[in-house]
XYZ file of C-alpha atoms in Angstrom:
675
model
C -4.177 15.341 16.359
C -1.345 12.880 16.992
C 0.974 12.588 14.172
C 3.249 9.667 15.452
C 3.419 6.671 13.203
C 1.417 3.815 14.454
C 2.543 1.829 17.136
C 3.022 -1.409 14.964
C 5.289 0.784 12.552
C 7.607 2.413 15.267
C 9.026 -0.826 16.484
C 11.692 -2.346 14.605
C 10.598 -4.661 11.868
C 11.808 -8.228 11.916
C 13.759 -9.624 8.457
C 11.218 -10.582 5.880
C 12.584 -14.026 5.501
C 9.402 -15.548 4.668
C 8.023 -13.198 2.236
C 11.752 -13.587 0.798
C 11.555 -17.234 0.538
C 8.416 -17.420 -1.019
C 9.344 -15.021 -3.668
C 12.706 -17.235 -4.246
C 11.021 -20.063 -4.259
C 8.781 -18.951 -7.076
C 10.818 -16.798 -9.006
C 14.666 -17.564 -7.790
C 15.391 -20.204 -10.175
C 14.915 -18.624 -13.390
C 16.258 -15.340 -12.177
C 19.501 -16.943 -10.763
C 20.036 -19.116 -13.718
C 19.348 -16.815 -16.418
C 21.288 -13.835 -14.816
C 23.886 -15.862 -13.915
C 24.719 -16.991 -17.696
C 24.108 -13.720 -18.974
C 26.472 -12.281 -16.213
C 29.067 -14.754 -17.095
C 28.883 -13.965 -20.986
C 28.979 -10.039 -20.269
C 31.873 -10.347 -18.133
C 33.550 -12.535 -20.223
C 33.142 -10.290 -23.155
C 34.101 -6.957 -21.269
C 37.378 -8.515 -19.562
C 38.352 -9.963 -22.978
C 37.989 -6.533 -25.013
C 41.283 -5.218 -23.308
C 43.288 -8.335 -24.644
C 42.135 -8.344 -28.265
C 42.717 -4.311 -28.304
C 46.300 -5.027 -27.096
C 46.847 -7.557 -30.128
C 45.449 -5.227 -32.520
C 47.367 -2.214 -31.024
C 50.881 -4.410 -31.361
C 49.596 -4.999 -34.880
C 49.622 -1.466 -36.053
C 52.886 -0.814 -33.646
C 54.562 -3.475 -35.737
C 53.780 -2.189 -38.763
C 55.047 1.579 -37.879
C 58.127 -0.150 -36.254
C 59.679 -2.405 -38.584
C 62.704 -2.996 -36.587
C 60.776 -4.430 -33.739
C 62.102 -8.087 -32.768
C 58.590 -9.254 -31.759
C 57.174 -11.435 -34.539
C 54.312 -9.189 -36.302
C 50.814 -10.596 -36.509
C 49.362 -11.366 -39.594
C 46.925 -9.150 -41.482
C 44.131 -11.661 -41.229
C 44.827 -12.090 -37.366
C 44.362 -8.411 -37.161
C 41.163 -8.369 -38.831
C 40.359 -11.352 -36.537
C 40.986 -9.120 -33.524
C 38.749 -6.411 -34.791
C 36.064 -8.781 -35.384
C 36.555 -10.457 -31.881
C 36.324 -6.907 -30.491
C 32.975 -6.172 -32.380
C 31.504 -9.582 -31.388
C 32.495 -9.173 -27.386
C 30.122 -5.938 -28.138
C 27.233 -7.717 -29.966
C 27.303 -11.007 -27.612
C 25.692 -9.097 -24.566
C 23.623 -7.107 -26.620
C 21.978 -10.200 -28.585
C 20.482 -11.452 -25.353
C 20.412 -8.005 -23.046
C 17.050 -7.100 -24.141
C 15.661 -10.663 -23.962
C 17.294 -10.923 -20.448
C 15.690 -7.539 -19.208
C 12.307 -8.436 -20.548
C 12.703 -11.461 -18.698
C 13.686 -9.505 -15.571
C 10.764 -7.014 -15.996
C 7.990 -9.195 -16.393
C 9.587 -11.228 -13.296
C 9.597 -7.599 -11.139
C 5.905 -7.258 -12.491
C 4.564 -10.724 -11.502
C 6.274 -9.827 -7.838
C 4.557 -6.589 -7.993
C 0.783 -7.966 -8.894
C 1.500 -11.035 -6.681
C 2.195 -8.772 -3.557
C -0.767 -6.275 -4.560
C -2.897 -9.054 -4.297
C -1.907 -10.251 -1.185
C -2.280 -6.943 0.304
C -5.762 -6.712 -1.384
C -6.898 -9.853 0.157
C -5.335 -8.941 3.362
C -7.148 -5.962 3.652
C -10.200 -7.821 3.261
C -9.471 -9.947 6.272
C -7.822 -7.617 8.434
C -9.268 -7.267 12.222
C -10.647 -4.042 13.267
C -7.991 -3.915 15.860
C -5.196 -3.541 13.222
C -7.439 -0.844 11.511
C -7.365 1.365 14.732
C -3.574 0.470 15.188
C -2.767 1.885 11.891
C -4.784 4.891 12.414
C -4.630 5.427 16.335
C -8.246 6.779 15.822
C -11.346 4.285 16.142
C -13.733 6.567 14.440
C -11.754 6.642 10.907
C -9.875 3.395 10.866
C -10.796 2.901 7.410
C -8.939 6.173 6.291
C -5.792 5.363 8.155
C -5.607 1.979 6.772
C -6.263 3.398 3.110
C -3.013 5.909 3.763
C -0.856 2.793 4.532
C -2.208 0.280 1.948
C -2.043 3.008 -1.037
C 1.636 3.642 0.169
C 2.475 -0.084 -0.208
C 0.788 -0.875 -3.267
C 2.093 2.568 -4.862
C 5.477 3.018 -3.640
C 6.824 -0.197 -1.952
C 5.747 -2.782 -4.394
C 7.348 -0.734 -7.444
C 11.004 -0.970 -5.464
C 10.808 -4.704 -6.659
C 11.744 -3.962 -10.221
C 14.483 -2.275 -9.581
C 15.724 -4.847 -7.411
C 15.554 -7.605 -9.525
C 17.201 -5.728 -12.427
C 19.986 -5.097 -10.432
C 20.207 -7.952 -8.304
C 23.228 -9.624 -9.954
C 25.527 -6.651 -10.132
C 25.702 -7.075 -6.084
C 27.934 -10.075 -6.924
C 29.336 -9.196 -10.204
C 30.831 -6.188 -9.621
C 33.081 -7.321 -6.681
C 34.068 -10.780 -9.010
C 34.847 -8.428 -12.030
C 37.097 -6.185 -9.369
C 39.030 -9.032 -8.337
C 39.621 -10.405 -11.884
C 40.597 -7.084 -13.321
C 43.175 -6.389 -10.015
C 44.947 -9.568 -11.171
C 45.097 -8.736 -14.621
C 46.281 -5.359 -14.044
C 48.954 -6.649 -11.628
C 50.593 -9.099 -13.928
C 50.185 -6.498 -16.962
C 52.052 -3.427 -14.867
C 53.063 -5.073 -11.831
C 52.780 -3.391 -8.128
C 51.859 0.071 -9.832
C 48.733 -1.229 -10.677
C 47.790 -2.103 -7.281
C 48.243 1.653 -6.098
C 44.703 2.425 -8.186
C 42.702 -0.541 -7.473
C 43.891 0.160 -4.155
C 42.342 3.554 -3.878
C 39.428 2.305 -5.865
C 38.609 0.101 -2.943
C 38.831 2.369 -0.331
C 35.789 4.016 -1.629
C 33.356 0.451 -1.756
C 32.953 0.818 2.247
C 31.850 4.172 1.761
C 29.405 2.922 -1.180
C 27.996 0.197 1.407
C 27.679 2.882 3.851
C 25.636 5.162 1.543
C 23.649 2.316 0.331
C 22.485 1.622 4.146
C 21.860 5.341 4.889
C 19.554 5.337 1.396
C 17.455 2.349 3.207
C 17.317 4.126 6.311
C 15.694 7.352 4.517
C 13.433 5.175 2.429
C 11.942 3.733 5.772
C 11.724 7.418 6.751
C 10.149 8.751 3.531
C 7.626 5.839 3.498
C 6.370 6.378 6.887
C 5.993 9.998 6.710
C 3.992 9.542 3.086
C 1.732 7.122 5.316
C 0.978 9.707 7.520
C 0.538 12.445 4.628
C -1.976 10.175 2.906
C -3.407 9.186 5.919
C -4.711 13.036 6.915
C -5.304 13.995 3.205
C -7.691 11.292 3.290
C -9.096 12.251 6.657
C -9.055 15.929 5.412
C -10.800 15.190 1.849
C -13.588 13.119 3.894
C -14.115 15.727 6.198
C -14.037 18.713 4.065
C -17.702 19.919 4.697
C -16.757 19.954 8.364
C -13.433 21.608 7.974
C -15.336 24.510 5.605
C -18.146 25.020 7.886
C -15.964 25.599 10.916
C -13.369 27.669 9.125
C -10.469 24.860 9.799
C -8.720 25.340 6.592
C -5.467 27.037 7.878
C -4.917 24.610 10.906
C -5.255 21.652 8.591
C -3.005 23.132 6.108
C -0.525 23.689 8.670
C -1.176 19.856 9.581
C -0.514 18.957 6.020
C 2.497 21.219 5.551
C 4.193 20.264 8.414
C 3.933 16.522 7.326
C 5.111 17.299 4.237
C 7.925 18.919 5.144
C 8.912 15.868 7.288
C 8.742 13.760 4.046
C 10.397 16.234 1.803
C 13.516 16.043 4.252
C 13.658 12.267 4.190
C 13.537 12.546 0.363
C 15.914 15.137 0.276
C 18.569 12.866 2.207
C 17.878 9.759 -0.478
C 18.491 12.431 -3.053
C 21.735 13.887 -1.439
C 23.139 10.327 -1.117
C 22.147 9.411 -4.835
C 24.351 12.440 -5.929
C 27.065 11.597 -3.421
C 27.045 8.070 -5.233
C 26.939 9.575 -8.951
C 29.490 12.195 -7.493
C 31.886 8.953 -6.984
C 31.896 8.238 -10.961
C 35.212 10.159 -11.035
C 36.997 7.616 -8.703
C 38.066 5.238 -11.525
C 39.475 8.431 -13.666
C 41.609 9.091 -10.653
C 42.675 5.510 -10.402
C 43.891 5.624 -13.911
C 45.892 8.510 -13.332
C 47.328 7.385 -10.049
C 48.271 4.120 -11.787
C 49.851 5.704 -14.737
C 51.749 8.147 -12.411
C 53.073 5.352 -10.322
C 53.796 3.197 -13.279
C 56.167 6.263 -14.483
C 57.694 6.696 -11.031
C 58.829 3.182 -11.109
C 61.010 3.935 -14.033
C 58.823 2.319 -16.786
C 58.091 3.709 -20.120
C 54.351 4.287 -20.961
C 53.255 3.139 -24.601
C 50.048 3.573 -26.272
C 49.338 -0.075 -25.935
C 49.584 -0.104 -22.113
C 47.632 3.219 -21.790
C 44.765 1.741 -23.646
C 44.887 -1.507 -22.281
C 44.781 -0.119 -18.627
C 41.853 2.320 -19.576
C 39.892 -0.440 -20.813
C 40.447 -2.510 -17.533
C 39.679 0.444 -15.523
C 36.282 1.177 -17.594
C 35.312 -2.594 -16.607
C 35.526 -1.749 -13.133
C 33.821 1.785 -13.918
C 30.676 -0.042 -15.378
C 30.231 -2.687 -12.444
C 31.598 -0.960 -9.544
C 30.833 2.734 -9.870
C 27.706 2.855 -12.053
C 25.848 -0.258 -11.587
C 27.308 -1.665 -7.856
C 25.937 1.639 -5.787
C 22.419 1.521 -7.748
C 22.354 -2.460 -7.326
C 22.917 -1.639 -3.215
C 20.526 1.252 -2.888
C 17.885 -1.175 -4.822
C 18.508 -3.882 -2.905
C 18.282 -2.179 0.500
C 15.091 -0.161 -0.575
C 13.814 -3.606 -1.806
C 14.563 -5.093 1.565
C 12.992 -2.423 3.361
C 9.663 -2.737 1.298
C 9.918 -6.464 1.935
C 9.767 -5.473 5.648
C 6.899 -3.356 5.241
C 4.656 -5.867 3.234
C 5.395 -8.918 5.531
C 4.772 -6.950 8.335
C 1.214 -5.908 7.006
C 0.537 -9.350 5.715
C 1.334 -10.831 8.957
C -1.008 -8.692 10.894
C -4.168 -10.675 12.875
C -6.770 -11.635 10.689
C -10.631 -11.905 11.463
C -10.513 -15.496 11.973
C -6.701 -15.977 13.310
C -7.701 -15.610 17.332
C -9.274 -18.556 19.196
C -13.103 -18.006 17.712
C -14.777 -21.090 16.978
C -17.164 -20.918 14.046
C -19.580 -23.780 13.424
C -21.504 -24.634 10.052
C -25.109 -24.960 10.689
C -25.885 -28.241 11.632
C -29.556 -29.603 10.738
C -30.827 -30.473 14.308
C -28.902 -27.534 16.106
C -30.499 -24.103 15.713
C -28.445 -21.303 15.028
C -26.949 -19.415 18.162
C -24.255 -17.551 19.481
C -22.563 -18.204 22.739
C -19.851 -16.201 24.484
C -18.191 -17.673 27.531
C -16.077 -15.363 30.025
C -14.871 -13.032 26.944
C -12.653 -10.066 27.426
C -11.290 -7.852 24.950
C -9.492 -4.310 24.721
C -9.098 -1.379 22.069
C -5.762 -0.470 21.266
C -4.809 2.901 22.685
C -7.763 3.041 24.695
C -8.537 2.309 28.276
C -12.032 1.047 27.542
C -12.284 -2.888 27.688
C -15.010 -5.618 27.658
C -15.424 -7.962 30.600
C -16.467 -11.127 31.528
C -19.151 -10.951 28.754
C -21.154 -14.390 29.003
C -24.525 -15.251 27.218
C -26.038 -17.517 25.042
C -28.852 -16.766 22.499
C -30.575 -18.936 19.848
C -32.841 -18.643 17.100
C -35.546 -20.832 18.640
C -35.743 -18.955 22.424
C -34.467 -15.908 21.420
C -35.089 -15.026 17.742
C -34.501 -11.055 18.372
C -32.141 -10.145 21.180
C -32.036 -6.409 21.992
C -28.224 -5.100 22.985
C -29.241 -2.019 24.955
C -27.214 0.388 26.903
C -25.526 3.988 27.367
C -23.356 5.108 24.816
C -19.869 4.119 24.884
C -20.937 1.068 26.338
C -19.464 -1.450 24.148
C -22.544 -2.764 22.030
C -20.706 -2.335 18.632
C -17.756 -3.997 20.276
C -19.706 -6.992 21.169
C -21.054 -7.301 17.785
C -17.625 -7.206 16.407
C -16.522 -10.005 18.801
C -19.260 -12.046 17.157
C -18.140 -11.360 13.327
C -14.498 -11.919 14.385
C -13.510 -8.177 13.755
C -12.518 -7.874 17.518
C -10.082 -10.280 18.922
C -10.861 -11.252 22.657
C -7.830 -11.620 25.056
C -9.592 -14.452 27.206
C -12.279 -16.674 26.790
C -14.452 -18.158 23.779
C -16.637 -17.150 21.260
C -18.895 -19.792 19.531
C -21.035 -18.941 16.248
C -23.200 -21.567 14.789
C -24.297 -20.460 11.164
C -23.591 -18.062 8.759
C -23.569 -14.206 9.672
C -24.651 -11.081 7.878
C -23.791 -7.744 9.542
C -25.218 -4.377 9.460
C -22.751 -1.891 10.602
C -23.601 1.465 12.686
C -21.803 3.366 10.098
C -23.684 2.992 6.665
C -21.016 1.709 3.873
C -21.689 2.414 0.266
C -19.546 2.139 -2.671
C -19.737 3.632 -6.180
C -22.561 2.214 -7.914
C -26.191 1.785 -8.360
C -28.771 1.473 -5.602
C -29.519 -2.060 -6.881
C -25.702 -3.108 -6.814
C -25.417 -1.698 -3.215
C -28.101 -3.946 -2.024
C -27.373 -7.010 -4.127
C -23.454 -6.698 -3.573
C -21.809 -10.106 -4.151
C -24.870 -12.046 -3.892
C -26.676 -13.349 -6.836
C -29.950 -11.457 -7.954
C -33.312 -12.688 -6.760
C -35.997 -10.887 -7.987
C -38.818 -11.939 -5.261
C -36.134 -11.284 -2.364
C -35.012 -8.133 -3.779
C -38.401 -6.747 -4.091
C -39.202 -7.868 -0.642
C -36.322 -6.189 0.814
C -36.708 -3.010 -0.604
C -40.157 -3.049 0.659
C -39.677 -3.671 4.094
C -36.626 -1.511 4.288
C -39.159 1.437 3.287
C -37.157 1.954 -0.189
C -40.041 1.687 -2.378
C -41.010 5.311 -2.382
C -37.408 6.590 -2.430
C -36.874 4.495 -5.837
C -39.984 6.054 -7.456
C -38.892 9.686 -6.635
C -35.294 8.918 -7.958
C -34.702 9.656 -11.556
C -33.437 6.233 -12.745
C -35.144 4.001 -10.082
C -32.822 1.613 -8.269
C -30.452 2.476 -10.940
C -29.688 5.544 -9.640
C -25.896 6.143 -9.186
C -25.255 6.696 -5.391
C -21.939 8.491 -5.841
C -18.775 7.851 -3.939
C -19.924 6.709 -0.250
C -23.091 7.676 -1.321
C -22.658 11.642 -1.134
C -25.873 12.103 -2.925
C -28.390 10.359 -0.416
C -29.639 11.331 2.902
C -28.367 9.891 6.234
C -31.367 7.938 6.253
C -31.471 6.625 2.392
C -28.250 5.300 3.599
C -28.892 3.559 6.646
C -31.461 1.867 4.804
C -29.788 0.714 1.973
C -27.006 -0.806 4.301
C -29.651 -2.329 6.365
C -31.062 -3.708 2.994
C -27.876 -5.024 1.922
C -27.559 -7.188 5.101
C -31.146 -8.630 4.843
C -30.584 -9.383 1.237
C -27.961 -11.555 2.212
C -29.148 -15.333 2.723
C -27.521 -16.131 6.496
C -28.812 -17.677 9.869
C -27.502 -15.067 12.201
C -28.255 -11.362 11.292
C -26.458 -8.756 13.418
C -27.617 -5.299 12.920
C -25.923 -2.150 14.857
C -28.286 0.510 15.702
C -30.206 0.612 11.941
C -33.122 2.430 13.458
C -31.353 5.681 14.559
C -30.969 7.394 11.601
C -34.762 6.759 10.080
C -37.748 8.599 11.523
C -40.610 7.301 13.848
C -42.945 5.923 11.333
C -40.207 3.920 8.896
C -38.644 2.613 12.405
C -41.791 0.949 12.977
C -41.979 -0.379 9.301
C -38.293 -1.856 9.465
C -38.852 -3.186 13.057
C -42.317 -4.968 12.333
C -41.747 -5.768 9.017
C -38.143 -6.351 8.725
C -36.694 -7.249 12.063
C -39.620 -9.221 13.271
C -41.535 -10.874 10.253
C -39.066 -10.982 7.768
C -36.535 -12.665 10.303
C -38.677 -14.769 12.276
C -36.976 -17.987 11.471
C -33.545 -16.567 12.125
C -31.519 -15.173 14.965
C -31.457 -11.408 15.057
C -28.963 -9.384 17.347
C -30.339 -5.931 17.453
C -28.328 -2.776 18.878
C -30.577 0.033 19.749
C -31.526 3.164 21.445
C -35.122 2.863 20.774
C -36.144 1.214 24.212
C -39.985 1.409 22.985
C -39.330 -1.848 20.963
C -37.573 -3.681 23.911
C -41.000 -5.226 25.420
C -41.322 -7.068 22.004
C -38.120 -8.945 21.903
C -37.444 -12.503 23.579
C -34.488 -11.504 25.118
C -32.178 -8.085 26.122
C -28.844 -7.590 27.322
C -27.922 -4.513 28.947
C -24.345 -3.323 28.782
C -22.631 -0.610 30.897
C -19.309 0.333 31.068
C -18.083 -2.513 29.170
C -20.151 -4.999 31.522
C -23.493 -7.399 31.164
C -25.138 -5.851 34.067
C -28.402 -7.892 33.232
C -30.006 -10.138 30.739
C -33.011 -11.853 30.552
C -36.780 -11.079 29.468
C -38.231 -7.227 29.495
C -41.066 -8.371 31.771
C -38.934 -10.066 34.576
C -35.610 -8.518 35.161
C -34.986 -5.296 33.372
C -38.249 -3.313 33.825
C -36.640 -2.022 36.853
C -33.445 -1.123 35.116
C -35.330 1.037 32.537
C -37.141 2.475 35.321
C -33.858 3.486 37.045
C -32.632 5.082 34.151
C -35.554 6.701 33.214
C -35.752 4.885 30.231
C -39.095 3.603 30.122
C -41.322 3.228 27.336
C -43.961 5.458 29.103
C -41.487 7.950 28.774
C -41.024 8.573 25.125
C -43.441 11.600 24.273
C -41.063 14.259 24.061
C -38.999 12.223 21.497
C -42.320 11.777 19.809
C -43.007 15.036 19.611
C -39.557 15.474 17.857
C -40.002 12.886 15.700
C -43.228 14.520 14.423
C -41.548 17.363 13.610
C -39.051 15.676 11.370
C -41.914 13.673 9.950
C -43.237 17.270 8.625
C -39.901 17.985 7.218
C -39.605 14.710 5.513
C -41.003 15.709 2.127
C -39.078 18.953 2.031
C -35.982 16.961 2.605
C -36.915 13.862 0.173
C -37.283 16.673 -2.557
C -33.838 17.854 -1.795
C -32.457 14.434 -2.209
C -34.324 14.006 -5.550
C -32.728 16.786 -6.887
C -29.488 15.668 -5.742
C -29.612 12.501 -7.710
C -29.230 14.144 -11.051
C -25.530 14.729 -9.848
C -24.305 11.060 -10.412
C -25.745 11.107 -13.775
C -23.265 13.694 -14.854
C -20.171 12.235 -13.138
C -20.727 9.644 -16.036
C -19.307 11.953 -18.593
C -15.610 10.968 -19.269
C -12.751 13.462 -19.148
C -11.231 14.456 -22.356
C -7.305 14.488 -23.055
C -5.231 16.136 -26.011
C -3.920 13.894 -28.493
C -0.203 14.513 -30.635
C 3.259 16.199 -29.010
C 3.651 18.061 -26.080
C 3.628 22.070 -26.998
C 6.678 23.984 -26.478
C 4.877 25.913 -24.096
C 4.537 22.999 -21.553
C 8.194 23.212 -20.901
C 8.090 26.757 -20.738
C 5.768 26.400 -18.322
C 7.540 23.487 -16.532
C 10.368 25.762 -16.387
C 8.732 28.743 -15.012
C 7.333 26.803 -12.153
C 10.755 26.637 -10.550
C 10.418 30.411 -9.902
C 14.369 30.720 -10.178
C 15.911 31.631 -13.596
C 19.302 31.433 -12.370
C 18.603 28.205 -10.457
C 17.621 27.030 -14.154
C 20.721 28.419 -15.904
C 23.076 26.999 -13.448
C 21.599 23.667 -13.646
C 21.818 23.674 -17.542
C 25.420 24.999 -17.018
C 26.064 21.856 -14.907
C 24.942 19.350 -17.283
C 26.797 20.760 -20.038
C 29.876 20.953 -18.172
C 29.470 17.276 -16.846
C 29.091 15.999 -20.620
C 32.015 18.476 -21.883
C 34.413 17.040 -18.966
C 33.400 13.512 -20.057
C 34.407 13.910 -23.063
C 37.239 15.840 -22.877
C 38.768 13.157 -20.927
C 39.239 10.719 -23.894
C 40.301 13.957 -26.017
C 43.140 14.502 -23.822
C 44.298 11.105 -23.947
C 43.928 11.042 -27.538
C 46.177 14.220 -28.097
C 48.750 12.842 -25.394
């Protein structure tokens, strides 16, 4: 299996300006205005604190040093400075939670909006794109689900942090410039040494943020591959078990997981490096004080505490939050790229297909003129396909040919799932499509037949009858209210095919495209479906039927023969196509061996139906909801979590590091106090 990422993801993704402009147009004004007001208030309060602290310390110094020549501050002024310090702390807190709540709401709206656009895009994306995302035409939906799950579970969650930390991108450098000017005015050139040392690490932080974005992209692509492979394993677990392929697939999953962990480890190392840079402001204070003393100045408690307050502002904005803002913005930028790249993929109706609404005087028809198309990552191509079929002259048109000739591709062109590289396609009327591979969702049989249409009792009962589902519904324990299970796992292949066909026939349309609906049913049921459903029920409609059951082709009005991606002949059976059937030994007279096989299958059908009936009890049991425990988490759970590390020394060493970090952080203030 090819584990390389899809071709559409290997190329360098363009900048997501279109999606970003849309987000800014909707939410930009509120975020910018509210964020600017809060940031201005917070910065003013934090930068104003050192001046208030300076005046308060001067008051206490004047009380201890009566010989001071400076005019001492009054007792009321001292209280004013103290109240000012308290207010500079309370003022940001008064609006902080409202500000954070607003940003979280905006992030949530962006996340939900992107999820809605991704979900809508999935419903309109072409089959070509499914294949590009999977490099496998047979399991395109599984590969797409891996990418979509990753986009909706991981990528959109980055917007929450990007919105929260957005204003820290500009607030940190602005506060750094302001504090540098104030420190220079306070202690002169000595203050620039510490500031310069701090500035040396800003390019390093920016570079680490860029590397974090690179690792984020690698991790996202690796997660896409892993989820895609996991979906394929889950959906094909029966085949894997039958052929004892557990070990090879386990190795493949481990290889992809190792690749993903490697990218996640790189991102974690970068975050650890950014966290380790928190020591830089402490070193900057040390260098500033040493340089100040070296220049022949005397240290006082007022200057020390004022410098510590100034550098705490820089520590808060440039060391704690600015790296988070850089990494969050970089990861959000990558997520925007991935989401925009997916949203700009080709839609079903984006290419040059002409779809006309049904006119009263013009019968439904499908017309292809010199249509060419190719499959991605494949040598197959459909070349020069030209035909016109309409409801009046060709109410049933059979598309026949060997396996791999392009019959399903032809129907995909009509419904727009496959894009043409040359030629024009014209469809007059609404279309209902029955896929070759049955698709069922987890619901009742009736829900799978009705789908999104309104319930019509008469039409529903008619469709159930002509699709030979009446007997099955009677044998199921809950009739047509029986749950089919996920992907119809509790049904046989024939039952799934007939429900899939019933859904297509229940929909009121002008044109019905049926992709080999007779392949998964026995001969008797195939006769019922062909005579009652295709010929009688659709007598006033246009039906394009792909089939390998050539015994029916003499009853249709038009036949299209496909070989190696080319229409070799078309017309009525009695005229042009009898020679082709004879040359391929597919004449209706040579159906005896197949009839014998089908007769054997008919004999085994009651036993198969009994097995199907026994399986129907499973979905009812699945309706039982899983229970969950209430209350606090037991201490045993924490112990089991620590034991899962399988290394007591690592747990102990990590605990010691955490204790040492807290002791070092608190010890700094303690030793400054003693000094």
